[in-house]
Coordinates of C-alpha atoms in Angstrom, one line a residue:
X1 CA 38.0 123.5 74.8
X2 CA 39.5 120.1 74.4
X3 CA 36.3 118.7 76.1
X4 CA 34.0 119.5 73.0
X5 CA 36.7 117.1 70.7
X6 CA 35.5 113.8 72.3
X7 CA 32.2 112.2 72.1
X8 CA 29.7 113.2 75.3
X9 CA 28.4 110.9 77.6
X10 CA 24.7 109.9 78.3
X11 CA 23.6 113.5 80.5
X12 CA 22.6 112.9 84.3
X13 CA 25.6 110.3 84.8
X14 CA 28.0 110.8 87.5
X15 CA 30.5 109.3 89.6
X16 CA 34.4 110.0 91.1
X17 CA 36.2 106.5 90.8
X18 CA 35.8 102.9 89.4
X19 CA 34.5 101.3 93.0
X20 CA 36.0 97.7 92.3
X21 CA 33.0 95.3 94.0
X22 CA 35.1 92.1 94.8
X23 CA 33.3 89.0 96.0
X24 CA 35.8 87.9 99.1
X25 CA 35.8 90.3 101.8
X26 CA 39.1 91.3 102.0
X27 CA 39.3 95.3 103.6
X28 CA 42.6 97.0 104.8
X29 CA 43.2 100.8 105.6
X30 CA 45.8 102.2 103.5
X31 CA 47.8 105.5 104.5
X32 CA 47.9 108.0 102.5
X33 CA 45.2 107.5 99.8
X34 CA 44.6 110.0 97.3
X35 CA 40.9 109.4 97.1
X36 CA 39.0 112.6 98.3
X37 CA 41.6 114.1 99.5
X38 CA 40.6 116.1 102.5
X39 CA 43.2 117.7 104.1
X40 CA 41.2 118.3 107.6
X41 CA 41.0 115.7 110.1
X42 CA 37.5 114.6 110.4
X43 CA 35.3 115.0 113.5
X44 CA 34.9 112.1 116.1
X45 CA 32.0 110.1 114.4
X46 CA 31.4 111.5 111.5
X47 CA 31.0 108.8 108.8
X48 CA 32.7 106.6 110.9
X49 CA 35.3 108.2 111.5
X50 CA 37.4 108.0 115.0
X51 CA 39.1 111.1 116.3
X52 CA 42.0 111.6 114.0
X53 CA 42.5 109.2 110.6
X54 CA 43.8 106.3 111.5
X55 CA 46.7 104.8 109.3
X56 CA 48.1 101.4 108.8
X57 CA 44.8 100.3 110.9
X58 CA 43.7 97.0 109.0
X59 CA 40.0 95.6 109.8
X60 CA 37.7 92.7 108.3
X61 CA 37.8 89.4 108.2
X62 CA 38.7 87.6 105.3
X63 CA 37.5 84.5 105.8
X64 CA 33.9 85.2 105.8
X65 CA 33.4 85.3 102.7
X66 CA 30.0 86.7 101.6
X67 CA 29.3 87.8 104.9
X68 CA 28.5 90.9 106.3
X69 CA 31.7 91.5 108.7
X70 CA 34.5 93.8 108.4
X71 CA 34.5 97.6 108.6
X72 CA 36.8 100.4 106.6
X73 CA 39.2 102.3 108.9
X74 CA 38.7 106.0 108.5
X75 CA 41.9 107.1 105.7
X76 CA 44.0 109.5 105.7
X77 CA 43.3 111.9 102.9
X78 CA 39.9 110.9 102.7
X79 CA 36.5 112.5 103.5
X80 CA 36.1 109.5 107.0
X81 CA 33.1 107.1 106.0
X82 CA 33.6 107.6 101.8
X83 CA 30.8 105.4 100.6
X84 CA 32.8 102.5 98.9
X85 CA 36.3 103.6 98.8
X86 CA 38.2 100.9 98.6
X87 CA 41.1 100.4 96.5
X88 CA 41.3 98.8 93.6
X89 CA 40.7 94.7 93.9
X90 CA 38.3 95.5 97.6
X91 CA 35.1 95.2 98.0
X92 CA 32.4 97.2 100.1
X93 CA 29.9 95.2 101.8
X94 CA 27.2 95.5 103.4
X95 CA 27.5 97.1 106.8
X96 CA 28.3 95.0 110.1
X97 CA 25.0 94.4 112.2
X98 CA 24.9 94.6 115.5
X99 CA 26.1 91.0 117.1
X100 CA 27.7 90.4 113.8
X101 CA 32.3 89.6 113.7
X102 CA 33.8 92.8 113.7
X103 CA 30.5 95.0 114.8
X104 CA 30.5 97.3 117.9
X105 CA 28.2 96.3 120.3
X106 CA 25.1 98.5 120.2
X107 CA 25.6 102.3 120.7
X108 CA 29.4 101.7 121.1
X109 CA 31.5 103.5 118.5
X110 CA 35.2 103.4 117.8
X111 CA 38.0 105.6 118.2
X112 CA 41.3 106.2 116.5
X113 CA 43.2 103.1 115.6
X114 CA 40.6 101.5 116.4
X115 CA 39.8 101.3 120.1
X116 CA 36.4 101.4 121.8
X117 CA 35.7 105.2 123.0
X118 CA 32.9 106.1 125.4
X119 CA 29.3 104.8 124.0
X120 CA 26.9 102.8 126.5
X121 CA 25.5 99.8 124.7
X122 CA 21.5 100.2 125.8
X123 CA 20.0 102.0 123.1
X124 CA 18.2 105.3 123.6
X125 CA 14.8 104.4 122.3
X126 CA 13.9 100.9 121.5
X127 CA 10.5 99.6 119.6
X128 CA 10.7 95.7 119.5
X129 CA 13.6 94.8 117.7
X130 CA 14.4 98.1 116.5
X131 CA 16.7 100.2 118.5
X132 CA 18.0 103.6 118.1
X133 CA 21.6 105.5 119.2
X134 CA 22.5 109.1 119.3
X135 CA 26.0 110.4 119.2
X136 CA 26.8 114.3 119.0
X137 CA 30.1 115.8 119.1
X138 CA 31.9 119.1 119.1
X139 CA 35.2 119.3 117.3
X140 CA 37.7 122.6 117.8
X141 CA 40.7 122.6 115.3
X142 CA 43.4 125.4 114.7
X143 CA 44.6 124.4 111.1
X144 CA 48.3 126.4 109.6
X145 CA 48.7 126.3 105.5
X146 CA 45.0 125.1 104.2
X147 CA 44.9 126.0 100.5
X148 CA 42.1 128.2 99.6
X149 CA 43.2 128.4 96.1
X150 CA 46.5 127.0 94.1
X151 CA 49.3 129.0 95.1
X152 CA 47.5 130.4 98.2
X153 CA 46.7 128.9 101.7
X154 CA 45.3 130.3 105.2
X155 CA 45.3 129.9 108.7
X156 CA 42.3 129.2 110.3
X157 CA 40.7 128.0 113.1
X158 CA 36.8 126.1 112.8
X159 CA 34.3 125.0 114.9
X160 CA 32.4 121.4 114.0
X161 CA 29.1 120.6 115.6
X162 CA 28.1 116.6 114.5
X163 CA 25.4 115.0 115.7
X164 CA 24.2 111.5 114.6
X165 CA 21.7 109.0 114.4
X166 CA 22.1 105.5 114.0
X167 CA 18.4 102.9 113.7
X168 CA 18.8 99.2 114.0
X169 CA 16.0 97.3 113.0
X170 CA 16.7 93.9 114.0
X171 CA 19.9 92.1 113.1
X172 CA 20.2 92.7 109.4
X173 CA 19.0 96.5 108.7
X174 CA 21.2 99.6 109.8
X175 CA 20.5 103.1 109.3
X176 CA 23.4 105.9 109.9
X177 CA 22.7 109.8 109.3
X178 CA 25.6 112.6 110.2
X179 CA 25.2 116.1 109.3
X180 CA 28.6 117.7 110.2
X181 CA 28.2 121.7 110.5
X182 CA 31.6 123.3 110.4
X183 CA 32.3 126.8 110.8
X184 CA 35.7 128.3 109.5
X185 CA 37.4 131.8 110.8
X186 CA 39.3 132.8 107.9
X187 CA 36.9 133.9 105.1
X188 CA 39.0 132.3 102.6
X189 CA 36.7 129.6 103.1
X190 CA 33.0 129.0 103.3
X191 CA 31.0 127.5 106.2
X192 CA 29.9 124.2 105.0
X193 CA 26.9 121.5 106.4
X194 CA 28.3 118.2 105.3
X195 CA 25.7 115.0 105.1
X196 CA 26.6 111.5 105.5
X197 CA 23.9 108.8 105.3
X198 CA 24.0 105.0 104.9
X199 CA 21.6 102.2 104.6
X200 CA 22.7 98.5 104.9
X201 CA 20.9 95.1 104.8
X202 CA 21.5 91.8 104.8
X203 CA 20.0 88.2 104.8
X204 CA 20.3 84.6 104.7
X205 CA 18.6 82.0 103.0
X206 CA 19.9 78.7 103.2
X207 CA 23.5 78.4 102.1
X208 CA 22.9 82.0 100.4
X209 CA 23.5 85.2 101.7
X210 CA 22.1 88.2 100.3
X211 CA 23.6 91.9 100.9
X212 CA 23.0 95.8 100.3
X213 CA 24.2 98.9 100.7
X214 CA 23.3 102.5 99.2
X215 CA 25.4 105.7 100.5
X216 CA 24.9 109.5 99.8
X217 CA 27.8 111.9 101.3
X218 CA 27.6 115.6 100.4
X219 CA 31.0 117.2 101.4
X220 CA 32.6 120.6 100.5
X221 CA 36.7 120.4 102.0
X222 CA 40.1 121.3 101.0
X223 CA 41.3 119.2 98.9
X224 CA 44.8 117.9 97.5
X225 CA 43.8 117.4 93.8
X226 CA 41.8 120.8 93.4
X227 CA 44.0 122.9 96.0
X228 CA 41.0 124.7 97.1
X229 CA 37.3 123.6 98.9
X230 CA 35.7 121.4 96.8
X231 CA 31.9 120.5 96.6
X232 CA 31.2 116.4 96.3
X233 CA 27.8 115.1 96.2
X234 CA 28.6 110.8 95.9
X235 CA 26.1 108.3 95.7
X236 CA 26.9 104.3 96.1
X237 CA 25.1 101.6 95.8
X238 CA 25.8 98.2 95.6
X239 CA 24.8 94.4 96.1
X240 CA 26.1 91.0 96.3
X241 CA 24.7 87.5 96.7
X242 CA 27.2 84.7 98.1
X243 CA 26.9 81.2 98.4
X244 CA 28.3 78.9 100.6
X245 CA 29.2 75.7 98.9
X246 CA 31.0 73.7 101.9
X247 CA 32.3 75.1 105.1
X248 CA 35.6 75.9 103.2
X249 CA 34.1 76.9 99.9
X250 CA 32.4 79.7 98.9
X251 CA 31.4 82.0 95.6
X252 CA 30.0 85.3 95.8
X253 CA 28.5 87.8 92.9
X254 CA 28.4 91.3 93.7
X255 CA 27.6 94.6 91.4
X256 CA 28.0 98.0 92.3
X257 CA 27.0 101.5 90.8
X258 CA 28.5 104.8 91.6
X259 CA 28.0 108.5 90.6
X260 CA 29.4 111.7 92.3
X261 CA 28.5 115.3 91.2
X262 CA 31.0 118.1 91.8
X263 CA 31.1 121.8 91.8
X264 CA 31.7 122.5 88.0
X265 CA 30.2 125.5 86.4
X266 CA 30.7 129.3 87.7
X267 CA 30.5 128.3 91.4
X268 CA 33.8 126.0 91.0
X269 CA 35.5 128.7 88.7
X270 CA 34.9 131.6 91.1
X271 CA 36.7 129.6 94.0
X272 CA 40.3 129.3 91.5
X273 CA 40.6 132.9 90.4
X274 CA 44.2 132.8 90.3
X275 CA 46.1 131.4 87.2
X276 CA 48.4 127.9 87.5
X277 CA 52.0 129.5 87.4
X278 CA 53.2 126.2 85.4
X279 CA 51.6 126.0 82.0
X280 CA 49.3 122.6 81.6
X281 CA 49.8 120.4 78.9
X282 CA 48.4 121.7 75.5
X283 CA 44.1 121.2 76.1
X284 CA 44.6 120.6 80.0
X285 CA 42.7 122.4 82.1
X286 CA 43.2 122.0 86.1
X287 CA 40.4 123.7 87.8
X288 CA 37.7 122.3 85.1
X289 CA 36.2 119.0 87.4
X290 CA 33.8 116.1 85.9
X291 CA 30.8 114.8 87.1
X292 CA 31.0 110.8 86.1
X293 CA 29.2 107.7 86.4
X294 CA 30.9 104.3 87.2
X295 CA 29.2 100.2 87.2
X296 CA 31.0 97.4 88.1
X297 CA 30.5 93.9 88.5
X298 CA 32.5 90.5 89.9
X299 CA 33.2 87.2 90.5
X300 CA 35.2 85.4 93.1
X301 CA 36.0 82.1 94.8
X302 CA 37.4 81.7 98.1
X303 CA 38.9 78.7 99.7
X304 CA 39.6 78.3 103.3
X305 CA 42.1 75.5 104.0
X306 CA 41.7 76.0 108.2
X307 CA 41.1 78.8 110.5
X308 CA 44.0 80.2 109.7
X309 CA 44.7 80.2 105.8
X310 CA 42.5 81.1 103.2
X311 CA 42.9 82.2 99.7
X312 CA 41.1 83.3 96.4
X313 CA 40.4 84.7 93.1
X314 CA 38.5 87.3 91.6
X315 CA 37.4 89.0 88.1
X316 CA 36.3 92.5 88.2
X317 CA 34.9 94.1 84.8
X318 CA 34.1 97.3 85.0
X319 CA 32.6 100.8 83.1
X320 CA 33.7 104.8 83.7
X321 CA 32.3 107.5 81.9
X322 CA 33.2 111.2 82.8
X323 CA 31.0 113.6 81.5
X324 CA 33.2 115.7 79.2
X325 CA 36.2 113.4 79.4
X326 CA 37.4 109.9 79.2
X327 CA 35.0 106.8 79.0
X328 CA 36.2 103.2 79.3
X329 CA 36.4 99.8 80.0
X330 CA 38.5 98.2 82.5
X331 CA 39.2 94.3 83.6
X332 CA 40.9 93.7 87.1
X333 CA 42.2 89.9 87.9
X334 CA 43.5 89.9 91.4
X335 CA 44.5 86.6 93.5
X336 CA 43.8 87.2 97.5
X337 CA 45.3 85.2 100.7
X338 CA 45.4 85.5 104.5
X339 CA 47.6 83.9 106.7
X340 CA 46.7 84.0 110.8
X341 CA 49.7 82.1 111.9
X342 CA 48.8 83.0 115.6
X343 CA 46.1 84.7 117.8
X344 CA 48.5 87.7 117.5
X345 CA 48.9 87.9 114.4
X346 CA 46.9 88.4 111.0
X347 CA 49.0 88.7 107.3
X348 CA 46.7 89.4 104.5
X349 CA 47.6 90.4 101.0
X350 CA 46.0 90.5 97.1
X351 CA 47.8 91.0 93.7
X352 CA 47.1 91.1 90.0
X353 CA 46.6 93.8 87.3
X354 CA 44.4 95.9 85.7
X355 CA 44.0 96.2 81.9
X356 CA 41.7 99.7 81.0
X357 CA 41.1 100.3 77.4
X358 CA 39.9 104.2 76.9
X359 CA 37.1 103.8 74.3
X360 CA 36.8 107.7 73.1
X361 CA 40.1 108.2 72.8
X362 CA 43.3 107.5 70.9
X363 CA 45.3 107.0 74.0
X364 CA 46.9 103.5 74.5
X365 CA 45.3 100.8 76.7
X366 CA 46.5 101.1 80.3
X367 CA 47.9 97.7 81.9
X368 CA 48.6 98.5 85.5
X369 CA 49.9 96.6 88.7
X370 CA 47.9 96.2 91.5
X371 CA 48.6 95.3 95.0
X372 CA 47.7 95.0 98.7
X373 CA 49.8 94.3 102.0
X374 CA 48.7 94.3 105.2
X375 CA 49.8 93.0 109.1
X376 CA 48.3 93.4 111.9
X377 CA 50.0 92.4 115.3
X378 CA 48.6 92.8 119.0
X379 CA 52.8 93.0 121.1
X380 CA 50.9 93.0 124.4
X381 CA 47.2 92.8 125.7
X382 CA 47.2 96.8 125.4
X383 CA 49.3 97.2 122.5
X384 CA 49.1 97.0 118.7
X385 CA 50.6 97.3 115.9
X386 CA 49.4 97.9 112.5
X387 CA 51.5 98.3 108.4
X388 CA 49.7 98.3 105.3
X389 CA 51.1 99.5 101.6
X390 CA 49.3 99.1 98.5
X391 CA 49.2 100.5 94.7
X392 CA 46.0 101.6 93.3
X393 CA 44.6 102.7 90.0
X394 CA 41.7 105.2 89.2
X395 CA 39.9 108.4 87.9
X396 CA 40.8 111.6 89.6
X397 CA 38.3 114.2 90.0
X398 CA 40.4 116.5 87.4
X399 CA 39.0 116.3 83.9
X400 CA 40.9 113.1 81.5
X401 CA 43.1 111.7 84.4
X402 CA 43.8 108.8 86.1
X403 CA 45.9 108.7 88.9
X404 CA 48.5 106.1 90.0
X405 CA 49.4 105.8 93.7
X406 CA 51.3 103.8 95.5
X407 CA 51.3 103.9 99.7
X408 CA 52.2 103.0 103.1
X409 CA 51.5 103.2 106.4
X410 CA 52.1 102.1 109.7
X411 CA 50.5 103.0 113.1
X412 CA 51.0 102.4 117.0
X413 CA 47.8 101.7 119.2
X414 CA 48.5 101.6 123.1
X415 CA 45.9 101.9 126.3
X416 CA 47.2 103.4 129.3
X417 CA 45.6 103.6 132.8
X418 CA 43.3 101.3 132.1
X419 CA 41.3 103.5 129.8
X420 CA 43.0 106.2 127.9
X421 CA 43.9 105.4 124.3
X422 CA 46.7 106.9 122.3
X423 CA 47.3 106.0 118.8
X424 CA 50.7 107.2 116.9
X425 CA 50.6 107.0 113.0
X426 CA 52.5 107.6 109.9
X427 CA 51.8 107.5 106.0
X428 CA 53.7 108.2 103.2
X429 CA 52.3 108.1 99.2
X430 CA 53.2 109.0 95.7
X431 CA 50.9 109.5 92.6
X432 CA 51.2 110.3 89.2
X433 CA 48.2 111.7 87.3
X434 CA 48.5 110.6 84.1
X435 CA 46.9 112.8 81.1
X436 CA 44.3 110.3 78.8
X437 CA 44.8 112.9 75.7
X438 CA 48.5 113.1 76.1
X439 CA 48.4 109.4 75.5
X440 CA 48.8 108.9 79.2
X441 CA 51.8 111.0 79.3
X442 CA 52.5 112.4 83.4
X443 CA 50.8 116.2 83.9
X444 CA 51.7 115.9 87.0
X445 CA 53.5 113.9 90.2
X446 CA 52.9 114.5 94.1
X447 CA 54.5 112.9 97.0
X448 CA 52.7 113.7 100.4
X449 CA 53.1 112.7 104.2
X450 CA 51.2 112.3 107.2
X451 CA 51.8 112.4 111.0
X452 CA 49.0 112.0 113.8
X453 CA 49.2 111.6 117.1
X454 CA 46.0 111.1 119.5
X455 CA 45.0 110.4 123.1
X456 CA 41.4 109.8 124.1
X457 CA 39.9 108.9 127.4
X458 CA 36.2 108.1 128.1
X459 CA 34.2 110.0 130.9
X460 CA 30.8 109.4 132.7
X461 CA 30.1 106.8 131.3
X462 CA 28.5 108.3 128.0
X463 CA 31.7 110.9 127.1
X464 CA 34.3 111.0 125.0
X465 CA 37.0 113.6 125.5
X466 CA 40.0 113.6 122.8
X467 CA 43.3 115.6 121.9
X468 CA 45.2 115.4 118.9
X469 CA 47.8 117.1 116.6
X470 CA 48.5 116.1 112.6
X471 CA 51.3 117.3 110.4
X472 CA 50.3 116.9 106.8
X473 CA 52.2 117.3 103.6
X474 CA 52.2 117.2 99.8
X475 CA 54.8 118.0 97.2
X476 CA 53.9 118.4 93.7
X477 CA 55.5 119.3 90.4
X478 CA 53.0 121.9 89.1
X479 CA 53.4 124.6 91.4
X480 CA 50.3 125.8 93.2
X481 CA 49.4 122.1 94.2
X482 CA 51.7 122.0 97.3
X483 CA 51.1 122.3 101.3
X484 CA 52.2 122.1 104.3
X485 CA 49.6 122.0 107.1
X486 CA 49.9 121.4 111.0
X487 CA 46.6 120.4 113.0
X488 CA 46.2 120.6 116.9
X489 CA 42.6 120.3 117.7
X490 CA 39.9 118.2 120.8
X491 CA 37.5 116.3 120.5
X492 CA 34.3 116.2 123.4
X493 CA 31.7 113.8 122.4
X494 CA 28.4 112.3 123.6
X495 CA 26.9 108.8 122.4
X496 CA 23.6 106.8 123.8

């Protein structure tokens, strides 16, 4: 195996991708992303996530810096509610509180694209200044073309019960736990109990404000890397400290640590039984997955010239280890700016490059473009518009790669009646996975596409009902790795 050639890294470390912690709030939804990879559209809630993935739906505010506003649209592609999965040159912060910029008001949740779905804002219980909210929801979804292996998908239809509790203890702790239960009909694929929980604080000191967040998610989905249902165990957590040197300067320092644990051994060999039809590249091995560990650290500036231009810098050093594969070193510099020329309007968009030096290896140091685009527009009082694109860098969960995507997306939010919601929304990507032994020579290149189309309308008060239908794609160059999947599915949902 070409695994036993390179040095082994320190046991018990593990993590999926370098999670870039970057001082300046700066958040966007990008369509399309490669990270995770989940092919099913998530249930209403779920880590976050609205009724369908929402794409080319940007969020946060930019010119808090250091502060803990902003929240991550739900990706396409990704498991909803990833623990710190940005792209490259973002940061994850701490989790809105409730009163906070850009935090639903207690109980109330959000729904695709954005817009406020069914969720009274009296808590159910309430102890002082500690309030809890219950959601649960019940998810139907007939699915055509799900790989259960490379080379070899199924229709199937499955059944997801989500409940979830949320605990606010005052106005700078959250707590968030989802267990997602998911039941499939073809027995291609394995029931699975998925687990999402979050804690979040915050707090301010004078001109300081101090932030944390830790994550766990334990999924087991189809995926578009593996081809097949893949077991993810991911732990984040992270912290930053900002300080507010004038009310149009600020600095923040933020460090972050990230491990994820998948299903390597016999369990992940028994679910690809089927040889790749295309030969790998000489000591490539597709189905063997890494456990890895990833630290990063960073320092930024930000300057706000008036309410409605700010800009700023920021250095990101950071450290990946793979157990079995690659370890290395990687430095991001990355300049930011948003522009709100209007109340309608919001521009926002970051640039630089990454420079990641593979220290086990012979393969060359990888000096990457980075970037990130988004606008935002609200047309009319009940209708917005939303495009994002962006290039990204980082580890894929196959053993010795990195992947390089680049993406777009754009998406169509408009109420009608008064109180239904439907969101239209498209994403389009490319990524090549470059092989570290080959001396970062392409093993392989996929192109994918989404559609979505949702319509959701709230009901007695504390109900959600939704219906949606998503056409997903991916073309790839290694045969096996392709799909083509159609989704129709509802939504009924309860939150208090």
């Amino acid at each position: 195996m070409h695994s036993e050639e390179l040095p082994r890294p320190r046991p018990g470390l593990a993590a999926h991708r370098l999670y870039r912690w970057l001082a300046v709030l700066f958040p966007f939804s990008i369509a399309g992303s490669v990270a995770g990879q989940s092919v099913f559209a998530p249930p209403p809630g779920f880590q976050g996530s609205g009724t369908v993935p929402a794409i080319g739906t940007s969020a946060g505010n930019f010119g808090n810096a250091g502060t803990s506003g902003g929240t991550f649209a739900p990706l396409p592609g990704v498991p909803a509610g990833q623990p710190a999965a940005p792209a490259n040159g973002q940061q994850p912060m701490a989790a809105p509180t409730a009163g906070e910029a850009n935090a639903p008001a207690n109980g109330e949740t959000t729904g695709a694209g954005g817009a406020s779905v069914a969720a009274p804002a009296e808590s159910l219980m309430a102890w002082g200044s500690t309030h809890v909210h219950l959601r649960a929801s019940y998810q139907v979804l007939y699915s055509t073309g799900i790989n259960n292996q490379p080379g070899q998908s199924s229709d199937t239809f499955t059944h997801t019960i989500t409940p979830e509790l949320t605990v606010i203890a005052g106005p700078h702790v959250t707590l968030v736990y989802a267990p997602s239960y998911r039941i499939f009909s073809d027995r291609q694929f394995h029931d699975t109990l998925d687990h999402y929980l979050n804690l979040s604080a915050s707090a301010r000191l004078g001109s300081w404000t101090f932030g944390t967040s830790h994550a766990l998610t334990i999924t087991d989905e189809p995926e578009i890397q593996t081809a097949r249902q893949t077991s993810e165990t991911s732990y984040f957590a992270g912290a930053n400290a900002s300080y507010q040197a004038s009310d149009k300067l600020s600095f923040v320092t933020s460090g972050s640590a990230n491990f994820l644990w998948t299903d390597t051994g016999n369990n992940n060999s028994s679910r690809t039984n089927s040889p790749i039809p295309i030969g790998p590249p000489p000591g490539f091995n597709f189905t063997n997955l890494n456990d890895s560990a990833t630290y990063s650290g960073s320092e930024s500036i930000n300057y706000s010239f008036d309410e409605r231009i700010s800009v700023g810098g920021v250095v990101t050093v950071g450290y990946t280890e793979q157990s079995g594969g690659f370890n290395s070193m990687n430095e991001i510099y990355t300049g930011l700016a948003e522009w709100r020329p209007g109340s309608k309007l919001k521009l926002s968009v970051s640039g630089g490059f990454e420079d990641q030096q593979f220290l086990n290896t012979d393969a060359k140091d990888l000096l990457s473009p980075i970037f990130s685009a988004s606008a935002a527009y609200q047309i009319f009082e009940q209708t917005s518009f939303n495009l994002s694109a962006g290039r990204t860098v980082m580890p894929s969960l196959l053993q010795n790669e990195v992947m390089e995507t680049t993406q777009l997306g754009v998406g169509v939010q408009q109420r009608l009646l008064g109180f239904m919601q439907l969101s239209l929304a498209f994403g389009y990507h490319t990524t090549d996975y470059k092989f570290v032994l080959n001396n970062l020579s392409n093993s392989r290149s996929d192109s994918g596409a989404i559609y979505t189309a949702d319509l959701s309308f709230p009901f007695l008060t504390h109900g959600n009902f939704g219906l949606f239908y998503q056409y997903s794609q991916n073309s790839s160059s290694v045969k096996g790795f392709g799909y083509s999947s159609s989704q129709v599915g509802a939504n009924l949902s309860w939150a208090y």
